[in-house]
mmCIF file of C-alpha atoms in Angstrom:
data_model
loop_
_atom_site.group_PDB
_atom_site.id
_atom_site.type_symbol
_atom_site.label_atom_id
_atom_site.label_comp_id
_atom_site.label_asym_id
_atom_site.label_seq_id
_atom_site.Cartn_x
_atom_site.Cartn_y
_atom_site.Cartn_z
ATOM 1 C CA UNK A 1 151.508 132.886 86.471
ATOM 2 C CA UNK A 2 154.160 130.940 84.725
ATOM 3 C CA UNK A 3 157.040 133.073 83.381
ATOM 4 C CA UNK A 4 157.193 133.025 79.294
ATOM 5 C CA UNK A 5 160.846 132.306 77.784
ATOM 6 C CA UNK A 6 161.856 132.940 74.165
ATOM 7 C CA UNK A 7 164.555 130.906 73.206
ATOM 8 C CA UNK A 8 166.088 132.964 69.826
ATOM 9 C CA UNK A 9 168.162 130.467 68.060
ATOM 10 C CA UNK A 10 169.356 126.993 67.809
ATOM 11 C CA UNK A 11 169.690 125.497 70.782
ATOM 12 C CA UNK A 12 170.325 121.500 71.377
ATOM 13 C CA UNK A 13 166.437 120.816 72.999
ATOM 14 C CA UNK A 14 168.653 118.009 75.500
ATOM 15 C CA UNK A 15 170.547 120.819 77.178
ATOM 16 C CA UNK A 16 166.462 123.311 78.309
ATOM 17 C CA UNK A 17 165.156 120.276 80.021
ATOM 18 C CA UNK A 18 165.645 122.303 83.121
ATOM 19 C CA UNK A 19 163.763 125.448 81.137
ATOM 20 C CA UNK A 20 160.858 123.190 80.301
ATOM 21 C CA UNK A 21 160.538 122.168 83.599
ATOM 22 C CA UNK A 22 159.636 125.397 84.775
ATOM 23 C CA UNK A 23 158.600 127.911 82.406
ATOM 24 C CA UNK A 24 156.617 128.370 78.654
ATOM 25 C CA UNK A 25 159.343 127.906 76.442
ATOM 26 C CA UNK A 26 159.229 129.024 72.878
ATOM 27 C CA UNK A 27 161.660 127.162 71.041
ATOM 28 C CA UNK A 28 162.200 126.226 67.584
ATOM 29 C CA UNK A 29 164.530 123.086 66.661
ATOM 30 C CA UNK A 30 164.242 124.021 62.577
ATOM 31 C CA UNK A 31 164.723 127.770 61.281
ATOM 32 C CA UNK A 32 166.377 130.032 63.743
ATOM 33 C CA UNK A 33 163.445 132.764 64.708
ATOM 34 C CA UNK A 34 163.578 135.581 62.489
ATOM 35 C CA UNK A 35 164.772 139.645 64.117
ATOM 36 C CA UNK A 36 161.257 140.635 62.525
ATOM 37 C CA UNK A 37 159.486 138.056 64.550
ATOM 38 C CA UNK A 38 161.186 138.441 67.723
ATOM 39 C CA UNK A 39 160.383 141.914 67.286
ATOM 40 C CA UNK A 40 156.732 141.788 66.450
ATOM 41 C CA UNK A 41 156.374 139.481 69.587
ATOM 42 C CA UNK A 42 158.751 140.720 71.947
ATOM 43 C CA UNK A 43 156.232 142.028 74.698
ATOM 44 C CA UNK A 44 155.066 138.174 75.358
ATOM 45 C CA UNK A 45 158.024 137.514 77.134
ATOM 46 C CA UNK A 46 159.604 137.869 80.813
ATOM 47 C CA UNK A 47 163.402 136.173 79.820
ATOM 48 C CA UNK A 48 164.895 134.867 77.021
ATOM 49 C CA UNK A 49 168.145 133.258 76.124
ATOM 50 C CA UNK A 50 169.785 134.732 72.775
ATOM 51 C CA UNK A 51 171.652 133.227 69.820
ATOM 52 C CA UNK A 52 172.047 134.424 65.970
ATOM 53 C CA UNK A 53 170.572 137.960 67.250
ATOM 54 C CA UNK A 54 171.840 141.225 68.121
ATOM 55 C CA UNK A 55 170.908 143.024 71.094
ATOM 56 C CA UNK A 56 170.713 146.625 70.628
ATOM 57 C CA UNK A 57 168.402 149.159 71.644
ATOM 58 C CA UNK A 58 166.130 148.561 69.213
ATOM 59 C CA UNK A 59 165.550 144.989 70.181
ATOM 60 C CA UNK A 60 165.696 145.609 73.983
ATOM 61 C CA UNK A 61 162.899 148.032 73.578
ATOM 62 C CA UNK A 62 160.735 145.809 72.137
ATOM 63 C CA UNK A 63 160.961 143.903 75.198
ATOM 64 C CA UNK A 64 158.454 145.649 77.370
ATOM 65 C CA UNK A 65 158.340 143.046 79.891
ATOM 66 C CA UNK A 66 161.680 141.605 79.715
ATOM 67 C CA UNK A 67 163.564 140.987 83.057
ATOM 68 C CA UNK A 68 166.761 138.871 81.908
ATOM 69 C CA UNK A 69 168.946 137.647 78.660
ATOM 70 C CA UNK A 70 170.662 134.794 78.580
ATOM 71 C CA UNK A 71 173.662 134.598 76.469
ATOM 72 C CA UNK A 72 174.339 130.772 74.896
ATOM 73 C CA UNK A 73 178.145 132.444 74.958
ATOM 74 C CA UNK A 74 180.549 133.682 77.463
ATOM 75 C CA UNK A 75 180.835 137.034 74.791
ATOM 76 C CA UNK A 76 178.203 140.088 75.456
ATOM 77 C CA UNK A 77 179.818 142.133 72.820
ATOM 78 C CA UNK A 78 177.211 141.718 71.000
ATOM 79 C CA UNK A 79 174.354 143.154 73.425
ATOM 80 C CA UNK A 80 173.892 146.485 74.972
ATOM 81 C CA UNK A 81 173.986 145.645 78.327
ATOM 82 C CA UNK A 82 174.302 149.303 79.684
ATOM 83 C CA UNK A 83 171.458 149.843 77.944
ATOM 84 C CA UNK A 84 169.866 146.516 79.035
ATOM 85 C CA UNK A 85 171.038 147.945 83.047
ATOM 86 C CA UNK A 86 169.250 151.164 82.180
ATOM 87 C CA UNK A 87 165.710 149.233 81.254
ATOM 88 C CA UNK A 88 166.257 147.074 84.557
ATOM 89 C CA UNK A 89 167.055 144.086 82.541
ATOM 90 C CA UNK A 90 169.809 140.996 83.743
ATOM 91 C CA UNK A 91 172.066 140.281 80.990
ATOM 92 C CA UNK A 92 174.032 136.723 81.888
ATOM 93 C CA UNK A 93 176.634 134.997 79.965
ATOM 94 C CA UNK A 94 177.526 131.579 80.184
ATOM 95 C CA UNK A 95 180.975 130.827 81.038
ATOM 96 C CA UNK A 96 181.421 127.779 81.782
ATOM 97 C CA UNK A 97 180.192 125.278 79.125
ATOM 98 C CA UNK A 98 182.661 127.062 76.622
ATOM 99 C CA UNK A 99 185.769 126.360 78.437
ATOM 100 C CA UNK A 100 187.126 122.911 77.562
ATOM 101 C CA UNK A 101 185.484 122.943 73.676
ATOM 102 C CA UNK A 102 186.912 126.409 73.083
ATOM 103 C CA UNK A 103 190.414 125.304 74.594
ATOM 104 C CA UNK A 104 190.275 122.049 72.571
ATOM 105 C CA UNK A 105 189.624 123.921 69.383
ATOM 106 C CA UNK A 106 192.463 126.510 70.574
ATOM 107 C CA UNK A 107 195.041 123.711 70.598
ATOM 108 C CA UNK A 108 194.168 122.366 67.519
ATOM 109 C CA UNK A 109 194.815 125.615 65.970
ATOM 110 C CA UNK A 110 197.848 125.263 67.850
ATOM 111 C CA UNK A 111 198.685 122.000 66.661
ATOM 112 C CA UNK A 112 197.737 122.817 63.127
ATOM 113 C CA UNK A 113 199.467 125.609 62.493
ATOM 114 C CA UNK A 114 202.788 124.600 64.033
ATOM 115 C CA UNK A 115 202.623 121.515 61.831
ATOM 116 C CA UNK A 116 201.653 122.708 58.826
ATOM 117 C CA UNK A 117 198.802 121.215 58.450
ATOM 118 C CA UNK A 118 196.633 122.517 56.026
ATOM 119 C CA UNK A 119 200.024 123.192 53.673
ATOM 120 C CA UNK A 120 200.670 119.369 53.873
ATOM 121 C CA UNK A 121 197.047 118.204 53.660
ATOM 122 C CA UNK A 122 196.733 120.524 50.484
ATOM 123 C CA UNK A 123 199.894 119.031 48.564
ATOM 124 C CA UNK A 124 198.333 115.288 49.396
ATOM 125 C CA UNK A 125 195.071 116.003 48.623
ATOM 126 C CA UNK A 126 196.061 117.257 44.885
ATOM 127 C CA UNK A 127 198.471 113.995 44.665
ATOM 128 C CA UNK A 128 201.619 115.648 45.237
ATOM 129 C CA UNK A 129 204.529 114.652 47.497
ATOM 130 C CA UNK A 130 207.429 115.858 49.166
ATOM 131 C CA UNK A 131 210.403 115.676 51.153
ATOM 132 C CA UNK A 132 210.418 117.580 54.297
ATOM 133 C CA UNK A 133 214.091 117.283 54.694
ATOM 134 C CA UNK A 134 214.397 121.131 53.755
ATOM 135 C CA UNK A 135 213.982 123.211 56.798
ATOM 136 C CA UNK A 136 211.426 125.555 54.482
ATOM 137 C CA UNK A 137 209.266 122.640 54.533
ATOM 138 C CA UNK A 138 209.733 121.642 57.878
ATOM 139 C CA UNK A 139 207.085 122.692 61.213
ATOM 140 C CA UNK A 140 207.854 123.069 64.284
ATOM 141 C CA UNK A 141 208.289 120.494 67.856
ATOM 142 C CA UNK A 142 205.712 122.001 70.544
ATOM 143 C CA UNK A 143 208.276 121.060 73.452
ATOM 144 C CA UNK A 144 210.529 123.476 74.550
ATOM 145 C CA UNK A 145 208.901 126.681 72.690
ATOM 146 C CA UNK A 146 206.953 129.657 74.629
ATOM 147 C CA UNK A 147 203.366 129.896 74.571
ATOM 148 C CA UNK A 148 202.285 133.329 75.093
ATOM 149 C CA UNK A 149 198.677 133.182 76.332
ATOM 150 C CA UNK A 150 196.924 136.585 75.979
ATOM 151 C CA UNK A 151 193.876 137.276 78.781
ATOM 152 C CA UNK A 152 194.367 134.103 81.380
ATOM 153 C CA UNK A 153 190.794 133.527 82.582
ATOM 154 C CA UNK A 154 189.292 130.153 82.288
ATOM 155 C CA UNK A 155 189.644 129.312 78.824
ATOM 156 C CA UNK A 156 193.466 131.127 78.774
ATOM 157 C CA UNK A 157 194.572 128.647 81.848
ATOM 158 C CA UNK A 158 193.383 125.646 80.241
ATOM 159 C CA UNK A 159 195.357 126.069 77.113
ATOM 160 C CA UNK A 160 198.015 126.769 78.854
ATOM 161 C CA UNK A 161 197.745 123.683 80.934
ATOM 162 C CA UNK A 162 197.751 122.051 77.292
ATOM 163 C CA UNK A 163 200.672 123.587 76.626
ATOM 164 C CA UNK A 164 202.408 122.288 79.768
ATOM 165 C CA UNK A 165 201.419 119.156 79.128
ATOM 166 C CA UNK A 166 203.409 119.286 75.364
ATOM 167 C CA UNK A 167 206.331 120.572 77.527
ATOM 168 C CA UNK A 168 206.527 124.462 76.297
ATOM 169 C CA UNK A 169 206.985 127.207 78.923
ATOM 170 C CA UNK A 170 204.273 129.143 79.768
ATOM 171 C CA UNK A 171 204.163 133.368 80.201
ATOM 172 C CA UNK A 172 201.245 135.173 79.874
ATOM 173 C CA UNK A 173 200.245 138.910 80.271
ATOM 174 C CA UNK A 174 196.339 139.784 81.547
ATOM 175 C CA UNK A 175 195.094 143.102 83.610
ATOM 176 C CA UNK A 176 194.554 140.715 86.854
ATOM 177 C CA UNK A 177 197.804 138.810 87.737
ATOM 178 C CA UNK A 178 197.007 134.977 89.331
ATOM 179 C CA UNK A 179 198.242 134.566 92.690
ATOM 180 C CA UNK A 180 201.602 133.974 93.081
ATOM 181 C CA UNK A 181 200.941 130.384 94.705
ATOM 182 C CA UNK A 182 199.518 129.332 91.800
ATOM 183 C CA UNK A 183 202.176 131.021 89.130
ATOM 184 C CA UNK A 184 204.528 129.039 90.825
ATOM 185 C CA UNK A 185 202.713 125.572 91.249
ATOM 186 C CA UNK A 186 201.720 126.225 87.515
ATOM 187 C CA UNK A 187 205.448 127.550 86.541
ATOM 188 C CA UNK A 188 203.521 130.346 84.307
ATOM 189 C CA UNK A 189 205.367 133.717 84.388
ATOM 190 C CA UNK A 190 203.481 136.732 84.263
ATOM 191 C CA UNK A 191 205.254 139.282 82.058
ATOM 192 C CA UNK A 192 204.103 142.544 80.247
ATOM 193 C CA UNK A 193 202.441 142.910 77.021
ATOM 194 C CA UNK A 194 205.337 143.980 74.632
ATOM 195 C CA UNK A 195 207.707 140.795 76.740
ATOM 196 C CA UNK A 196 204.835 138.551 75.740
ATOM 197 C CA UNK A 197 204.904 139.026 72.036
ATOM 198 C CA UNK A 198 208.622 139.390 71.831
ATOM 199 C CA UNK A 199 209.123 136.158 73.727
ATOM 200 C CA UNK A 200 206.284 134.136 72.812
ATOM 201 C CA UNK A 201 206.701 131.226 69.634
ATOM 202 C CA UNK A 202 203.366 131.081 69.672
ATOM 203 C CA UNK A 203 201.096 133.575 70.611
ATOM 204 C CA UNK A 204 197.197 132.775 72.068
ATOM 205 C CA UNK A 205 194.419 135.404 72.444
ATOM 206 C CA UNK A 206 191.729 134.918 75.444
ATOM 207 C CA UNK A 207 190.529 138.466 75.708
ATOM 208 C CA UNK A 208 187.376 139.899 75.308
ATOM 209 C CA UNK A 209 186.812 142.589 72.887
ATOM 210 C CA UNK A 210 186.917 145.796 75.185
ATOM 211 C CA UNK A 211 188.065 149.289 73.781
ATOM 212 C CA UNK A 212 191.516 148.451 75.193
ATOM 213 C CA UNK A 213 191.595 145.280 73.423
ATOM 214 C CA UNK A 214 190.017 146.146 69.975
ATOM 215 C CA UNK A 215 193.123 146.020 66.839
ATOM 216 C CA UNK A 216 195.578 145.218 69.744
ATOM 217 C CA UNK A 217 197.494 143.036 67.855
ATOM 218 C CA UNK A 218 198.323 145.760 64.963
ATOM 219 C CA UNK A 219 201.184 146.732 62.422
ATOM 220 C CA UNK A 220 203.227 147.836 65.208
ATOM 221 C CA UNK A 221 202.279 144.852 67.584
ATOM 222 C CA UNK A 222 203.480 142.393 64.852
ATOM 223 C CA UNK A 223 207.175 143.938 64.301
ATOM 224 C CA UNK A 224 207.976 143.010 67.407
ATOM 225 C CA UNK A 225 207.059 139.619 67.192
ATOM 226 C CA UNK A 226 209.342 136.821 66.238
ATOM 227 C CA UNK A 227 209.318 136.141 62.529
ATOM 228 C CA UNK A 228 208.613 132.633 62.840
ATOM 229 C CA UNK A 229 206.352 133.218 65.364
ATOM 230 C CA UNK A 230 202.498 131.692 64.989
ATOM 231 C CA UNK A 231 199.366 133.576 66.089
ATOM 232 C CA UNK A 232 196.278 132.228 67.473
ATOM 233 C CA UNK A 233 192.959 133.907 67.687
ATOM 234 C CA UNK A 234 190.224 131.933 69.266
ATOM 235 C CA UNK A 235 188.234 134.661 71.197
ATOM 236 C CA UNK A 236 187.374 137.804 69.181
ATOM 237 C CA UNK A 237 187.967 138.818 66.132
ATOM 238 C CA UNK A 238 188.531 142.069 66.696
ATOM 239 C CA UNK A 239 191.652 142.257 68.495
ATOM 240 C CA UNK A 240 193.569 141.609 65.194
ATOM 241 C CA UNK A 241 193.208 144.222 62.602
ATOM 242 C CA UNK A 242 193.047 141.612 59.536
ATOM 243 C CA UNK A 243 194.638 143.424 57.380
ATOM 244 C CA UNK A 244 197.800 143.954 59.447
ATOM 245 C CA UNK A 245 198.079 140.315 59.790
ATOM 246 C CA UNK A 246 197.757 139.861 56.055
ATOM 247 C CA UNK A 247 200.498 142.394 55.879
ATOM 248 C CA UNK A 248 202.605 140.277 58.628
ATOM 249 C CA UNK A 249 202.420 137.362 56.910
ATOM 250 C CA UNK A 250 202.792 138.321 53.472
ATOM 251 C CA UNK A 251 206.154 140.100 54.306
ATOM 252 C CA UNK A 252 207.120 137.549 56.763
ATOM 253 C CA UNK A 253 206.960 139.163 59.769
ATOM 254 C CA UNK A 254 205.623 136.437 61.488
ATOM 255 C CA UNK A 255 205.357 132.584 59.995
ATOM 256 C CA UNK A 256 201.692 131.725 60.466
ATOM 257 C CA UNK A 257 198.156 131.829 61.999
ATOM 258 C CA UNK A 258 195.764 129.758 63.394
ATOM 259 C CA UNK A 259 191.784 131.805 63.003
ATOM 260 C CA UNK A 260 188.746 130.806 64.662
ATOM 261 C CA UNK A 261 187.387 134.225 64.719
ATOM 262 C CA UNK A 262 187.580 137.572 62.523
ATOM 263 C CA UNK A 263 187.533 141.143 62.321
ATOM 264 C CA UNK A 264 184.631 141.344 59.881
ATOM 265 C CA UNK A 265 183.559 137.851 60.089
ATOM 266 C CA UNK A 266 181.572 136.763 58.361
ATOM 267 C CA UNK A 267 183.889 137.850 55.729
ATOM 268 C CA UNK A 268 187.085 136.784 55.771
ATOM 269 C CA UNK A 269 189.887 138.756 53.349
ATOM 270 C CA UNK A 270 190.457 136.713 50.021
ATOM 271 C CA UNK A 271 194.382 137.035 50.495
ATOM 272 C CA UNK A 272 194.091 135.631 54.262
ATOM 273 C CA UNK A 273 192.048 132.837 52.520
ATOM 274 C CA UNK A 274 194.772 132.076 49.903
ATOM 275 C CA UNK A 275 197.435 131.407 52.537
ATOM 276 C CA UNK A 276 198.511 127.797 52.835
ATOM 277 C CA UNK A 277 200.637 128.922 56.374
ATOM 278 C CA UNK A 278 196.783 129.477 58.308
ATOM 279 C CA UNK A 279 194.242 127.383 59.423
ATOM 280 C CA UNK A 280 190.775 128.407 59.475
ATOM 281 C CA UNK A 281 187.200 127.198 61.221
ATOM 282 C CA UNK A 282 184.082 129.463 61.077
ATOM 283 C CA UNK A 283 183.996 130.442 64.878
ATOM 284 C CA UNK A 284 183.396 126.892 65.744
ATOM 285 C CA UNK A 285 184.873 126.983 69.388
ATOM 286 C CA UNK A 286 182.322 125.836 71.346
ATOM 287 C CA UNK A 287 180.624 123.753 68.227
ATOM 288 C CA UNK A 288 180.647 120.049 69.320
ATOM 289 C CA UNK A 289 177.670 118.246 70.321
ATOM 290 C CA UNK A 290 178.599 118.293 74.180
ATOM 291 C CA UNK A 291 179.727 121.473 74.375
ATOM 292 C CA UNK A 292 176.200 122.754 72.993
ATOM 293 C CA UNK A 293 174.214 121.229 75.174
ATOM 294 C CA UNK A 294 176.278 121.945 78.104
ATOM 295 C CA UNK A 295 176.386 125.766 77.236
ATOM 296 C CA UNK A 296 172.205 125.503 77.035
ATOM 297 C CA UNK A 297 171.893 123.856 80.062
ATOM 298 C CA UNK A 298 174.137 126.667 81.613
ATOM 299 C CA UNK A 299 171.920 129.134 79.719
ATOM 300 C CA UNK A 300 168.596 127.950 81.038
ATOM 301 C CA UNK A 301 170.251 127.230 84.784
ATOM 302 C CA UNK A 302 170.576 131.351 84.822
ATOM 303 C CA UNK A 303 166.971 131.757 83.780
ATOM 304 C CA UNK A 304 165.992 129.368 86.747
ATOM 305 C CA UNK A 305 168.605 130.359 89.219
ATOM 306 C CA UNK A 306 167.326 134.697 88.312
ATOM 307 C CA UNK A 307 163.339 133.627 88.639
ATOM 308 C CA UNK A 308 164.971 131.898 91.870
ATOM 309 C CA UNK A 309 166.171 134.882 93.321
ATOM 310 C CA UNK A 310 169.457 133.408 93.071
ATOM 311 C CA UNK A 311 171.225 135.396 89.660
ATOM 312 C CA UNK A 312 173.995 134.242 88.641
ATOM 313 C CA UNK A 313 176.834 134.955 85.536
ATOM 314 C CA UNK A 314 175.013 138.836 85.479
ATOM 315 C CA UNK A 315 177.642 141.076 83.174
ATOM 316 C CA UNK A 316 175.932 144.572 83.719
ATOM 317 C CA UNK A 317 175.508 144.608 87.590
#
């Protein structure tokens, strides 16, 4: 009997040819499925991979025959998976396919917000001018400052290879140290949390949201960070408590921020919107056309590879 896959949201068709292949796919490439529907037809299916729905306990017991999710993200936040464990169910992220799109959009926040960007994009675009002989004006050269990278797992070590390749020094801070061979082939230094934001020009977040990483970067994590220091959030937005960042920036405490991700996103605070010294995108890290259809090829390889006997990328072992 042929396994039956759900495939919850929109999903680039090119990237399941491998699902396709071997399963009963229900897919949609208009609307996104509706919760109510999943949920009215939940006990059809063995696996599904999930987008644009929450995975509670609600939804996982509507699954009665359910025997693996698969997450078009490398996050899980967003799903119960001790829960999902309890009911004998494989939750699998996909961790891959996000890497090089996510990094990209990183840098460009990088980029953006050390060059003022969106502050000299807005004065063209209303046909102003100016000279950016005064320093108050003026951004900021890439070479020679200190990227602080935050949680240096795949997507943290390939912004910091970015940054290596603009010339700025590399430290990071993350609860598993690389091997030393590689800090020093690299020349990243591994330093603690509180060196890394009193150090770092530029700060970069690559952690997941865990208790011990949720409003991390708080009132008291911002006074100690340079005030014309930048902050980059490209992972989740709830390691910075928005409004202490509002607060940061509004009293100067730090000189800008670069957001692809937030707290209660998503809503994003009207005062954070106002600010012409951050750049914004609507958690678009992994949104180009290859990096979709690599992440759902990754998401339907775990579907094959768990019917296989082969699981891989399983978060709640």
């Amino acid at each position: 009997m042929t396994e039956k896959i759900l495939v919850t949201g929109i999903v680039p068709r090119e990237g399941l040819d491998e699902l396709f292949d071997r399963f009963d796919v229900t897919y949609s490439d208009g609307e996104p499925f509706s919760r109510e529907w999943v949920l009215e037809h939940a006990p059809e299916y063995d696996g599904m991979i999930l987008m644009a729905q929450k995975g509670d306990r609600e939804f996982i017991d509507a699954f009665t025959n359910l025997k693996i999710i698969s997450l078009n993200a490398v996050g899980f936040d967003h799903v119960d998976t001790a829960y999902a464990k309890e009911k004998g169910i494989a939750v699998c992220n996909s961790p891959q396919a996000v890497r090089v799109p996510t990094a990209e959009l990183t840098f460009s926040l990088i980029l953006a917000a050390a060059k003022r960007l969106y502050f000299y994009d807005s004065v063209v675009r209303r046909g102003d001018w100016m000279d950016v002989s005064e320093r108050r004006l003026q951004g900021r050269t890439l070479e020679g400052l200190t990227l602080g990278v935050f949680g240096m797992g795949r997507i943290g070590r390939t912004v910091a290879d970015f940054g290596k390749a603009f010339g700025m020094k590399i430290i990071y801070n993350d609860a598993y140290r690389l091997d030393e061979s590689v800090e020093k082939d690299k020349g990243y230094e591994f330093v603690s949390f509180d060196e890394l934001v009193k150090r770092s020009d530029i700060v970069t977040i690559h952690a997941p949201a865990l208790d011990s990483t949720r409003g991390l970067f708080n009132a008291e994590t911002f006074a100690k960070m340079k005030h014309d220091a930048i902050i980059v959030n490209a992972a989740r937005g709830v390691i910075i408590e928005e409004q202490a960042l509002v607060d940061a920036l509004e009293n100067g405490q730090i000189a800008g921020a670069g957001l692809d991700v937030f707290e209660f996103e998503p809503t994003v605070s009207s005062k954070l919107r106002a600010m012409s010294n951050v750049i914004m995108s609507p958690h678009a890290g992994t949104g180009t056309i290859e990096g979709r259809a690599a992440l759902a090829a990754e998401a339907a390889h775990n579907i094959v590879s768990f019917f296989d006997g082969e699981p891989i990328n399983v978060v709640n072992k």
